[in-house]
Amino acid sequence: MTSSRVLVLNSGSSSVKYQLLDMSDSSRLAAGLVERIGEETSRLRHTPLHTGGESREWTGPIADHDAALKAVSAELAKDCLGLDSPELAAIGHRVVHGGKHFTQPTVIDDTVLAEIERLIPVAPLHNPANLTGIRTARALRPDLPQVAVFDTAFHTTMPESAARYAIDVETADRHRVRRYGFHGTSHAYVSRATAGLLGKDPSEVNVIVLHLGNGASASAVRGGRCVDTSMGLTPLEGLVMGTRSGDLDPAVIFHLARVGGMSTDEIDTLLNKKSGLIGLCGDNDMREIRRRVDEGDEQAQLAFDIYIHRLKKYIGAYYAVLGTVDAVAFTAGVGENAAAVRQAAIAGLEELGLAVDDELNAVRGDRPRLISPGTARVAVAVVPTDEELEIATQTYALVGKNVKSN
Ligand SMILES: Nc1ncnc2c1ncn2[C@@H]1O[C@H](COP(=O)(O)OP(=O)(O)O)[C@@H](O)[C@H]1O
Ligand SMILES: CC(=O)OP(=O)(O)O
Ligand SMILES: [Mg+2]
């Protein structure tokens, strides 16, 4: 029996996304999502892709990530793809914060688990969910290798000049305060795919990647290596996001504490969960914001303008960091789907060799594609990300050699 299947788990704060892939041909056998974990109306959607079957949906209370994973396991079993399958070679986990230590995908043992746990204070929304996913998967299949693929790993190549904050070095080192960056699996995949779209090797191109999902981050990638990224110690820094503020004057925090009488936890919740687009206009879904903008809603328009202003600043900053740029790549939910965001972010940057062709920008699809006019000096591209495929590839590369001939 050849074991070539990898289950990928991407556990978020209130959701689990998963995919089962067959790495002999990188095909997808099943994919799904559990949302609103911990609420009365949790929702599971499962799609059996190997048979081309219909998606199945289920709504009801799913108390925690442990219960979510057990529900996923039951759905997979209905398609004869259960976790007990001898064809399963490994389980790959997205782990958001790996600190400075983890620069590569890593087989999880107790020491690795303890280190991921130690990093909870700097990824409070993400690492606890990742840990539960790992523990439940281990309990279900203790014999299988479980691999952690870290969001931070791709960014460990950042030079100290980009990774350090300008604060007292001793204090920073004592508390491991530095810029780590996140969404690295996506930035790695998309920068490589962008080079492919240009018919070049990643080592030959400089790319600015704009990962615009619910969380959002930009990166500057020189010759396949990250040299700067917009998220920092935690996934709060940088771009305006769905519910996170991104950059602000750190003194805003002292002000809210001293003058506003808010506690540290209240300010944390404000900046991580009640800010960004939702704080500015009450909606965090870009589709809804565009609909309101089209109806002339001024609050939605201002939220959109602030989002674009910040994005444009990062494009300019990373252009300067890189010196020469071959491509700007848009990815993730907003980057792949919101033509209006792409158009507005690039508008007015003609002097930098950047432009968007409106007709190309309006084309929809799930393949990497150029949206800049043929005459443009710098390519502008839409490059769908595939974090799950990248996690599966890295997981299988690490464990596959040991299991291919079981
Ligand atoms: N057709 C669309 N037009 C505009 N925005 C979209 C569209 N589809 C999805 N989005 C945006 O993508 C976001 C989710 O992106 P995604 O990359 O899936 O995020 P995450 O992985 O962080 O949950 C949604 O909040 C929504 O704003
Ligand atoms: C790190 C991060 O922000 O992840 P997500 O976009 O999945 O919330
Ligand atoms: Mg995402």
Short mmCIF file of C-alpha atoms and ligand atoms in Angstrom, two decimals:
data_model
loop_
_atom_site.label_atom_id
_atom_site.label_comp_id
_atom_site.label_asym_id
_atom_site.label_seq_id
_atom_site.Cartn_x
_atom_site.Cartn_y
_atom_site.Cartn_z
CA MET A 1 0.00 0.00 0.00
CA THR A 2 1.38 3.41 -0.97
CA SER A 3 0.68 6.17 1.48
CA SER A 4 0.57 9.41 -0.43
CA ARG A 5 -2.32 11.29 1.15
CA VAL A 6 -1.88 14.35 3.32
CA LEU A 7 -4.61 15.98 5.40
CA VAL A 8 -4.05 19.72 5.86
CA LEU A 9 -5.62 21.53 8.80
CA ASN A 10 -5.80 25.32 8.97
CA SER A 11 -7.30 26.06 12.37
CA GLY A 12 -8.33 29.70 12.82
CA SER A 13 -9.69 31.38 15.94
CA SER A 14 -13.27 30.32 15.17
CA SER A 15 -12.92 28.12 12.11
CA VAL A 16 -11.15 25.09 10.69
CA LYS A 17 -10.38 24.86 6.97
CA TYR A 18 -9.20 21.49 5.74
CA GLN A 19 -8.17 19.68 2.60
CA LEU A 20 -7.22 16.10 1.85
CA LEU A 21 -4.71 15.83 -0.99
CA ASP A 22 -3.15 12.95 -2.85
CA MET A 23 0.47 13.99 -3.27
CA SER A 24 1.21 11.40 -5.98
CA ASP A 25 -0.42 13.91 -8.36
CA SER A 26 -1.26 16.82 -5.99
CA SER A 27 -4.97 16.21 -6.58
CA ARG A 28 -7.58 17.30 -4.04
CA LEU A 29 -9.77 14.50 -2.69
CA ALA A 30 -11.89 16.53 -0.29
CA ALA A 31 -12.10 20.04 1.12
CA GLY A 32 -14.22 21.80 3.69
CA LEU A 33 -14.72 24.37 6.36
CA VAL A 34 -16.15 24.52 9.88
CA GLU A 35 -17.21 28.05 10.82
CA ARG A 36 -18.54 29.82 13.91
CA ILE A 37 -17.06 27.24 16.29
CA GLY A 38 -18.34 27.81 19.84
CA GLU A 39 -21.67 29.26 18.67
CA GLU A 40 -25.10 27.64 18.48
CA THR A 41 -25.08 27.95 14.70
CA SER A 42 -21.72 26.44 13.77
CA ARG A 43 -21.65 25.39 10.13
CA LEU A 44 -19.76 22.56 8.46
CA ARG A 45 -19.42 22.42 4.69
CA HIS A 46 -17.74 19.39 3.18
CA THR A 47 -17.05 18.77 -0.50
CA PRO A 48 -15.99 15.34 -1.73
CA LEU A 49 -13.88 16.31 -4.73
CA HIS A 50 -12.60 12.89 -5.77
CA THR A 51 -16.09 11.80 -6.85
CA GLY A 52 -17.22 15.24 -8.02
CA GLY A 53 -20.02 14.84 -5.45
CA GLU A 54 -22.25 17.59 -4.11
CA SER A 55 -21.18 19.62 -1.08
CA ARG A 56 -22.84 18.65 2.20
CA GLU A 57 -23.78 21.30 4.75
CA TRP A 58 -24.61 20.91 8.37
CA THR A 59 -25.58 23.59 10.92
CA GLY A 60 -25.69 23.10 14.68
CA PRO A 61 -23.62 23.71 17.79
CA ILE A 62 -19.95 22.69 17.60
CA ALA A 63 -18.49 23.58 20.99
CA ASP A 64 -14.76 23.75 20.27
CA HIS A 65 -11.95 22.86 17.86
CA ASP A 66 -11.76 19.34 19.25
CA ALA A 67 -15.42 18.72 18.39
CA ALA A 68 -14.92 20.39 15.00
CA LEU A 69 -12.11 18.07 14.04
CA LYS A 70 -14.10 15.02 15.12
CA ALA A 71 -16.99 16.22 12.91
CA VAL A 72 -14.55 16.65 10.00
CA SER A 73 -13.21 13.16 10.60
CA ALA A 74 -16.78 11.76 10.48
CA GLU A 75 -17.50 13.56 7.19
CA LEU A 76 -14.31 12.20 5.62
CA ALA A 77 -15.24 8.69 6.80
CA LYS A 78 -18.58 8.92 4.93
CA ASP A 79 -16.57 9.24 1.71
CA CYS A 80 -14.27 6.35 2.69
CA LEU A 81 -11.51 8.93 3.23
CA GLY A 82 -11.45 8.59 7.03
CA LEU A 83 -8.50 9.39 9.23
CA ASP A 84 -8.08 5.66 9.84
CA SER A 85 -7.08 5.15 6.20
CA PRO A 86 -3.71 3.40 5.72
CA GLU A 87 -3.21 5.67 2.70
CA LEU A 88 -2.87 8.72 4.93
CA ALA A 89 0.85 9.56 5.12
CA ALA A 90 0.77 12.61 7.38
CA ILE A 91 -1.24 15.51 8.74
CA GLY A 92 0.07 19.00 7.97
CA HIS A 93 -0.89 21.86 10.28
CA ARG A 94 -0.77 25.59 9.61
CA VAL A 95 0.85 27.11 12.70
CA VAL A 96 0.75 30.88 12.72
CA HIS A 97 3.57 31.82 15.11
CA GLY A 98 6.84 29.89 15.07
CA GLY A 99 8.99 32.66 16.55
CA LYS A 100 12.61 32.88 15.45
CA HIS A 101 13.27 29.25 16.10
CA PHE A 102 11.25 27.48 13.40
CA THR A 103 12.56 28.31 9.94
CA GLN A 104 11.44 25.04 8.30
CA PRO A 105 8.47 22.67 8.37
CA THR A 106 8.90 20.55 11.49
CA VAL A 107 7.69 17.13 12.62
CA ILE A 108 5.73 17.77 15.81
CA ASP A 109 6.85 16.18 19.08
CA ASP A 110 6.28 17.25 22.69
CA THR A 111 9.13 19.79 22.56
CA VAL A 112 7.70 21.43 19.43
CA LEU A 113 4.24 21.52 21.03
CA ALA A 114 5.68 23.21 24.11
CA GLU A 115 7.39 25.87 21.98
CA ILE A 116 4.16 26.61 20.04
CA GLU A 117 2.43 26.94 23.40
CA ARG A 118 5.13 29.32 24.70
CA LEU A 119 4.38 31.59 21.72
CA ILE A 120 0.66 32.00 22.57
CA PRO A 121 1.14 35.51 24.03
CA VAL A 122 2.33 36.78 20.64
CA ALA A 123 -0.40 35.02 18.60
CA PRO A 124 -3.34 34.87 21.01
CA LEU A 125 -5.98 34.58 18.25
CA HIS A 126 -4.21 31.83 16.33
CA ASN A 127 -1.72 29.59 18.19
CA PRO A 128 -4.26 28.20 20.73
CA ALA A 129 -6.52 27.04 17.87
CA ASN A 130 -3.53 25.56 16.02
CA LEU A 131 -2.54 23.66 19.19
CA THR A 132 -6.01 22.17 19.70
CA GLY A 133 -6.00 21.03 16.06
CA ILE A 134 -2.66 19.32 16.57
CA ARG A 135 -3.63 17.66 19.86
CA THR A 136 -6.91 16.29 18.50
CA ALA A 137 -5.28 15.03 15.30
CA ARG A 138 -2.55 13.35 17.35
CA ALA A 139 -5.14 11.66 19.54
CA LEU A 140 -7.01 10.40 16.46
CA ARG A 141 -3.88 9.10 14.74
CA PRO A 142 -0.99 8.84 17.23
CA ASP A 143 1.01 6.73 14.76
CA LEU A 144 1.07 9.37 11.99
CA PRO A 145 3.68 12.08 11.54
CA GLN A 146 2.15 15.48 12.23
CA VAL A 147 3.98 18.39 10.63
CA ALA A 148 3.84 22.08 11.56
CA VAL A 149 4.22 24.57 8.70
CA PHE A 150 4.80 28.01 10.16
CA ASP A 151 3.42 31.32 8.84
CA THR A 152 6.58 32.98 10.15
CA ALA A 153 9.11 30.67 8.45
CA PHE A 154 9.33 32.46 5.08
CA HIS A 155 10.05 35.76 6.81
CA THR A 156 13.05 34.55 8.80
CA THR A 157 15.27 35.76 5.93
CA MET A 158 14.41 39.41 6.73
CA PRO A 159 17.53 41.43 7.51
CA GLU A 160 17.86 42.81 11.04
CA SER A 161 17.25 46.31 9.65
CA ALA A 162 13.70 45.25 8.73
CA ALA A 163 13.07 42.80 11.57
CA ARG A 164 14.02 45.02 14.52
CA TYR A 165 11.94 47.76 16.08
CA ALA A 166 13.82 50.88 17.07
CA ILE A 167 13.54 50.25 20.80
CA ASP A 168 16.11 49.46 23.49
CA VAL A 169 17.92 46.34 22.28
CA GLU A 170 18.22 44.70 25.69
CA THR A 171 14.51 45.04 26.45
CA ALA A 172 13.61 43.82 22.97
CA ASP A 173 15.85 40.76 23.25
CA ARG A 174 14.70 39.90 26.75
CA HIS A 175 11.06 39.78 25.62
CA ARG A 176 11.76 38.58 22.06
CA VAL A 177 10.17 41.73 20.67
CA ARG A 178 10.90 41.87 16.95
CA ARG A 179 9.05 41.67 13.66
CA TYR A 180 8.26 38.07 12.67
CA GLY A 181 5.71 38.49 9.84
CA PHE A 182 2.85 36.11 8.99
CA HIS A 183 1.00 34.56 6.02
CA GLY A 184 4.49 33.38 4.98
CA THR A 185 3.24 30.17 3.35
CA SER A 186 1.08 32.30 1.08
CA HIS A 187 3.80 34.90 0.38
CA ALA A 188 6.21 32.07 -0.53
CA TYR A 189 3.72 30.29 -2.79
CA VAL A 190 2.48 33.45 -4.51
CA SER A 191 5.93 35.00 -5.09
CA ARG A 192 7.08 31.72 -6.68
CA ALA A 193 3.91 31.42 -8.80
CA THR A 194 4.33 35.04 -9.93
CA ALA A 195 7.85 34.28 -11.15
CA GLY A 196 6.35 31.29 -13.01
CA LEU A 197 3.73 33.54 -14.61
CA LEU A 198 6.56 35.78 -15.89
CA GLY A 199 8.40 32.70 -17.21
CA LYS A 200 11.29 33.33 -14.80
CA ASP A 201 13.02 31.58 -11.94
CA PRO A 202 12.12 33.01 -8.48
CA SER A 203 15.80 33.93 -8.01
CA GLU A 204 15.55 36.32 -10.97
CA VAL A 205 12.63 38.49 -9.86
CA ASN A 206 11.62 41.05 -7.24
CA VAL A 207 7.96 40.84 -6.27
CA ILE A 208 5.63 42.79 -3.99
CA VAL A 209 2.97 40.37 -2.71
CA LEU A 210 -0.31 41.79 -1.35
CA HIS A 211 -2.15 39.09 0.64
CA LEU A 212 -5.55 40.65 1.25
CA GLY A 213 -7.87 38.29 3.15
CA ASN A 214 -9.56 38.89 6.47
CA GLY A 215 -6.07 39.28 7.84
CA ALA A 216 -3.93 41.18 5.34
CA SER A 217 -0.22 41.64 4.81
CA ALA A 218 2.26 42.84 2.20
CA SER A 219 5.75 41.52 1.55
CA ALA A 220 8.81 42.53 -0.42
CA VAL A 221 10.47 39.47 -1.96
CA ARG A 222 13.91 39.81 -3.56
CA GLY A 223 15.02 36.84 -5.66
CA GLY A 224 12.74 34.44 -3.79
CA ARG A 225 13.71 35.65 -0.29
CA CYS A 226 11.55 37.86 1.92
CA VAL A 227 13.28 41.15 2.78
CA ASP A 228 10.37 42.92 4.49
CA THR A 229 6.76 42.30 5.46
CA SER A 230 4.03 44.40 7.02
CA MET A 231 2.99 42.26 10.01
CA GLY A 232 5.25 42.38 13.04
CA LEU A 233 5.52 40.86 16.51
CA THR A 234 1.87 39.85 16.06
CA PRO A 235 -0.53 39.85 13.08
CA LEU A 236 -1.81 43.30 14.11
CA GLU A 237 0.75 45.56 12.41
CA GLY A 238 0.58 46.86 8.86
CA LEU A 239 -2.37 47.04 6.49
CA VAL A 240 -5.97 47.86 7.40
CA MET A 241 -7.71 44.48 7.83
CA GLY A 242 -11.23 43.11 8.27
CA THR A 243 -11.26 43.68 12.04
CA ARG A 244 -7.66 44.78 12.85
CA SER A 245 -6.37 48.35 12.79
CA GLY A 246 -2.94 47.70 11.32
CA ASP A 247 -0.40 50.52 11.87
CA LEU A 248 -1.08 53.25 14.38
CA ASP A 249 0.90 55.54 16.65
CA PRO A 250 1.72 53.35 19.69
CA ALA A 251 0.79 56.31 21.87
CA VAL A 252 -2.85 55.72 20.91
CA ILE A 253 -2.69 52.81 23.36
CA PHE A 254 -1.38 54.94 26.28
CA HIS A 255 -3.97 57.56 25.44
CA LEU A 256 -6.85 55.06 25.50
CA ALA A 257 -5.56 53.67 28.79
CA ARG A 258 -4.85 56.97 30.55
CA VAL A 259 -7.54 59.22 29.12
CA GLY A 260 -10.08 56.64 27.96
CA GLY A 261 -9.73 54.49 31.10
CA MET A 262 -9.57 51.29 29.05
CA SER A 263 -7.80 48.15 30.28
CA THR A 264 -5.05 46.42 28.28
CA ASP A 265 -7.44 43.61 27.38
CA GLU A 266 -10.11 46.06 26.23
CA ILE A 267 -7.62 47.85 23.99
CA ASP A 268 -6.38 44.50 22.65
CA THR A 269 -9.95 43.52 21.74
CA LEU A 270 -10.61 46.96 20.24
CA LEU A 271 -7.56 46.85 17.95
CA ASN A 272 -7.80 43.17 16.96
CA LYS A 273 -11.54 42.61 16.73
CA LYS A 274 -13.39 45.92 16.54
CA SER A 275 -11.15 47.99 14.28
CA GLY A 276 -10.12 47.87 10.62
CA LEU A 277 -13.01 47.84 8.16
CA ILE A 278 -15.57 46.68 10.72
CA GLY A 279 -14.62 49.48 13.11
CA LEU A 280 -14.72 52.08 10.37
CA CYS A 281 -18.04 51.16 8.77
CA GLY A 282 -19.62 48.18 10.54
CA ASP A 283 -18.81 45.67 7.80
CA ASN A 284 -15.66 43.60 7.28
CA ASP A 285 -16.67 41.86 4.06
CA MET A 286 -15.33 43.74 1.05
CA ARG A 287 -18.32 42.61 -1.06
CA GLU A 288 -20.70 44.33 1.31
CA ILE A 289 -18.51 47.45 1.49
CA ARG A 290 -18.39 47.73 -2.33
CA ARG A 291 -22.16 47.30 -2.49
CA ARG A 292 -22.60 50.15 -0.03
CA VAL A 293 -20.07 52.32 -1.89
CA ASP A 294 -22.01 51.75 -5.12
CA GLU A 295 -25.14 52.98 -3.32
CA GLY A 296 -23.34 56.17 -2.27
CA ASP A 297 -22.78 55.23 1.41
CA GLU A 298 -20.21 57.75 2.70
CA GLN A 299 -19.09 55.73 5.71
CA ALA A 300 -18.32 52.72 3.53
CA GLN A 301 -16.54 55.00 1.05
CA LEU A 302 -14.31 56.42 3.79
CA ALA A 303 -13.48 52.90 5.08
CA PHE A 304 -12.58 51.86 1.52
CA ASP A 305 -10.44 54.97 1.02
CA ILE A 306 -8.51 54.39 4.27
CA TYR A 307 -7.93 50.74 3.28
CA ILE A 308 -6.60 51.79 -0.14
CA HIS A 309 -4.47 54.65 1.21
CA ARG A 310 -2.61 52.26 3.54
CA LEU A 311 -2.19 49.68 0.76
CA LYS A 312 -0.75 52.27 -1.61
CA LYS A 313 1.73 53.42 1.06
CA TYR A 314 3.04 49.86 1.43
CA ILE A 315 3.36 49.42 -2.34
CA GLY A 316 5.46 52.60 -2.43
CA ALA A 317 7.50 51.58 0.61
CA TYR A 318 8.32 48.14 -0.75
CA TYR A 319 9.13 49.59 -4.16
CA ALA A 320 11.75 51.69 -2.38
CA VAL A 321 13.00 48.72 -0.31
CA LEU A 322 13.44 46.58 -3.43
CA GLY A 323 14.83 49.30 -5.73
CA THR A 324 13.57 47.51 -8.83
CA VAL A 325 10.27 45.65 -9.02
CA ASP A 326 9.26 43.05 -11.61
CA ALA A 327 5.73 42.39 -10.38
CA VAL A 328 3.03 43.31 -7.89
CA ALA A 329 0.83 40.31 -7.10
CA PHE A 330 -2.65 40.49 -5.52
CA THR A 331 -3.87 37.42 -3.64
CA ALA A 332 -6.35 35.99 -1.02
CA GLY A 333 -10.11 36.67 -0.79
CA VAL A 334 -10.03 40.42 -1.45
CA GLY A 335 -6.93 40.47 -3.67
CA GLU A 336 -8.25 37.71 -5.93
CA ASN A 337 -11.83 38.93 -6.19
CA ALA A 338 -12.12 42.66 -5.65
CA ALA A 339 -11.24 44.34 -8.97
CA ALA A 340 -12.11 47.73 -7.45
CA VAL A 341 -9.44 47.30 -4.75
CA ARG A 342 -6.78 46.39 -7.33
CA GLN A 343 -7.74 49.30 -9.58
CA ALA A 344 -7.73 51.84 -6.74
CA ALA A 345 -4.47 50.59 -5.17
CA ILE A 346 -2.53 50.91 -8.44
CA ALA A 347 -4.21 54.12 -9.71
CA GLY A 348 -1.79 57.03 -9.96
CA LEU A 349 1.36 54.91 -9.82
CA GLU A 350 2.13 55.21 -13.55
CA GLU A 351 5.43 57.00 -12.81
CA LEU A 352 6.53 53.79 -11.04
CA GLY A 353 5.70 51.80 -14.19
CA LEU A 354 2.53 50.42 -12.61
CA ALA A 355 -0.86 50.34 -14.34
CA VAL A 356 -3.98 48.19 -14.51
CA ASP A 357 -5.87 47.39 -17.72
CA ASP A 358 -9.57 47.67 -16.86
CA GLU A 359 -10.67 44.89 -19.18
CA LEU A 360 -8.06 42.44 -17.93
CA ASN A 361 -8.82 43.46 -14.35
CA ALA A 362 -12.50 42.59 -14.82
CA VAL A 363 -11.74 39.02 -15.93
CA ARG A 364 -12.52 36.45 -13.22
CA GLY A 365 -10.84 33.09 -12.82
CA ASP A 366 -8.81 30.86 -10.60
CA ARG A 367 -5.60 30.86 -12.66
CA PRO A 368 -2.69 33.29 -12.20
CA ARG A 369 -3.15 36.15 -14.66
CA LEU A 370 -1.70 39.51 -15.65
CA ILE A 371 -3.90 42.58 -15.31
CA SER A 372 -1.36 45.20 -16.45
CA PRO A 373 -1.29 46.51 -20.03
CA GLY A 374 1.30 44.86 -22.29
CA THR A 375 3.30 48.11 -22.37
CA ALA A 376 3.67 48.40 -18.57
CA ARG A 377 7.20 48.29 -17.15
CA VAL A 378 6.11 46.33 -14.06
CA ALA A 379 3.70 43.40 -14.21
CA VAL A 380 0.57 43.59 -12.06
CA ALA A 381 -0.92 40.14 -11.48
CA VAL A 382 -3.70 38.27 -9.72
CA VAL A 383 -2.20 35.09 -8.32
CA PRO A 384 -4.60 32.87 -6.34
CA THR A 385 -2.94 31.59 -3.21
CA ASP A 386 -3.05 27.94 -2.19
CA GLU A 387 -1.80 27.68 1.38
CA GLU A 388 -3.22 24.16 1.73
CA LEU A 389 -1.35 22.81 -1.32
CA GLU A 390 1.84 24.49 -0.13
CA ILE A 391 1.44 23.01 3.38
CA ALA A 392 0.75 19.57 1.89
CA THR A 393 3.77 19.85 -0.41
CA GLN A 394 6.09 20.86 2.42
CA THR A 395 4.63 18.18 4.71
CA TYR A 396 5.02 15.42 2.13
CA ALA A 397 8.52 16.55 1.21
CA LEU A 398 9.47 16.16 4.87
CA VAL A 399 7.81 12.81 5.63
CA GLY A 400 7.06 11.34 2.20
CA LYS A 401 10.48 9.82 1.70
CA ASN A 402 9.94 7.65 4.77
CA VAL A 403 6.45 6.44 3.89
CA LYS A 404 6.42 6.11 0.09
CA SER A 405 7.32 2.43 0.15
CA ASN A 406 5.49 1.14 3.23
N1 LIG B 1 -16.16 38.36 -4.66
C1 LIG B 1 -15.54 39.07 -3.70
N2 LIG B 1 -15.39 40.41 -3.81
C2 LIG B 1 -14.80 41.12 -2.84
N3 LIG B 1 -14.29 40.59 -1.72
C3 LIG B 1 -14.39 39.26 -1.56
C4 LIG B 1 -15.02 38.43 -2.53
N4 LIG B 1 -14.95 37.16 -2.08
C5 LIG B 1 -14.33 37.21 -0.87
N5 LIG B 1 -13.99 38.45 -0.56
C6 LIG B 1 -13.31 38.94 0.64
O1 LIG B 1 -12.38 37.98 1.08
C7 LIG B 1 -12.40 37.93 2.52
C8 LIG B 1 -11.93 36.57 3.01
O2 LIG B 1 -10.67 36.30 2.45
P1 LIG B 1 -9.87 34.96 2.82
O3 LIG B 1 -8.58 35.01 2.10
O4 LIG B 1 -10.75 33.79 2.60
O5 LIG B 1 -9.66 35.25 4.36
P2 LIG B 1 -9.19 34.41 5.59
O6 LIG B 1 -8.37 33.25 5.04
O7 LIG B 1 -8.38 35.37 6.36
O8 LIG B 1 -10.44 33.97 6.28
C9 LIG B 1 -13.85 38.24 2.87
O9 LIG B 1 -13.94 38.85 4.12
C10 LIG B 1 -14.26 39.19 1.78
O10 LIG B 1 -14.05 40.52 2.24
C1 LIG B 2 -1.82 35.58 10.53
C2 LIG B 2 -3.20 35.95 10.10
O1 LIG B 2 -3.57 37.09 10.14
O2 LIG B 2 -3.95 34.94 9.65
P1 LIG B 2 -5.46 35.05 9.15
O3 LIG B 2 -5.48 35.96 7.98
O4 LIG B 2 -5.81 33.62 8.79
O5 LIG B 2 -6.25 35.59 10.32
MG MG B 3 -6.31 33.19 5.10
#
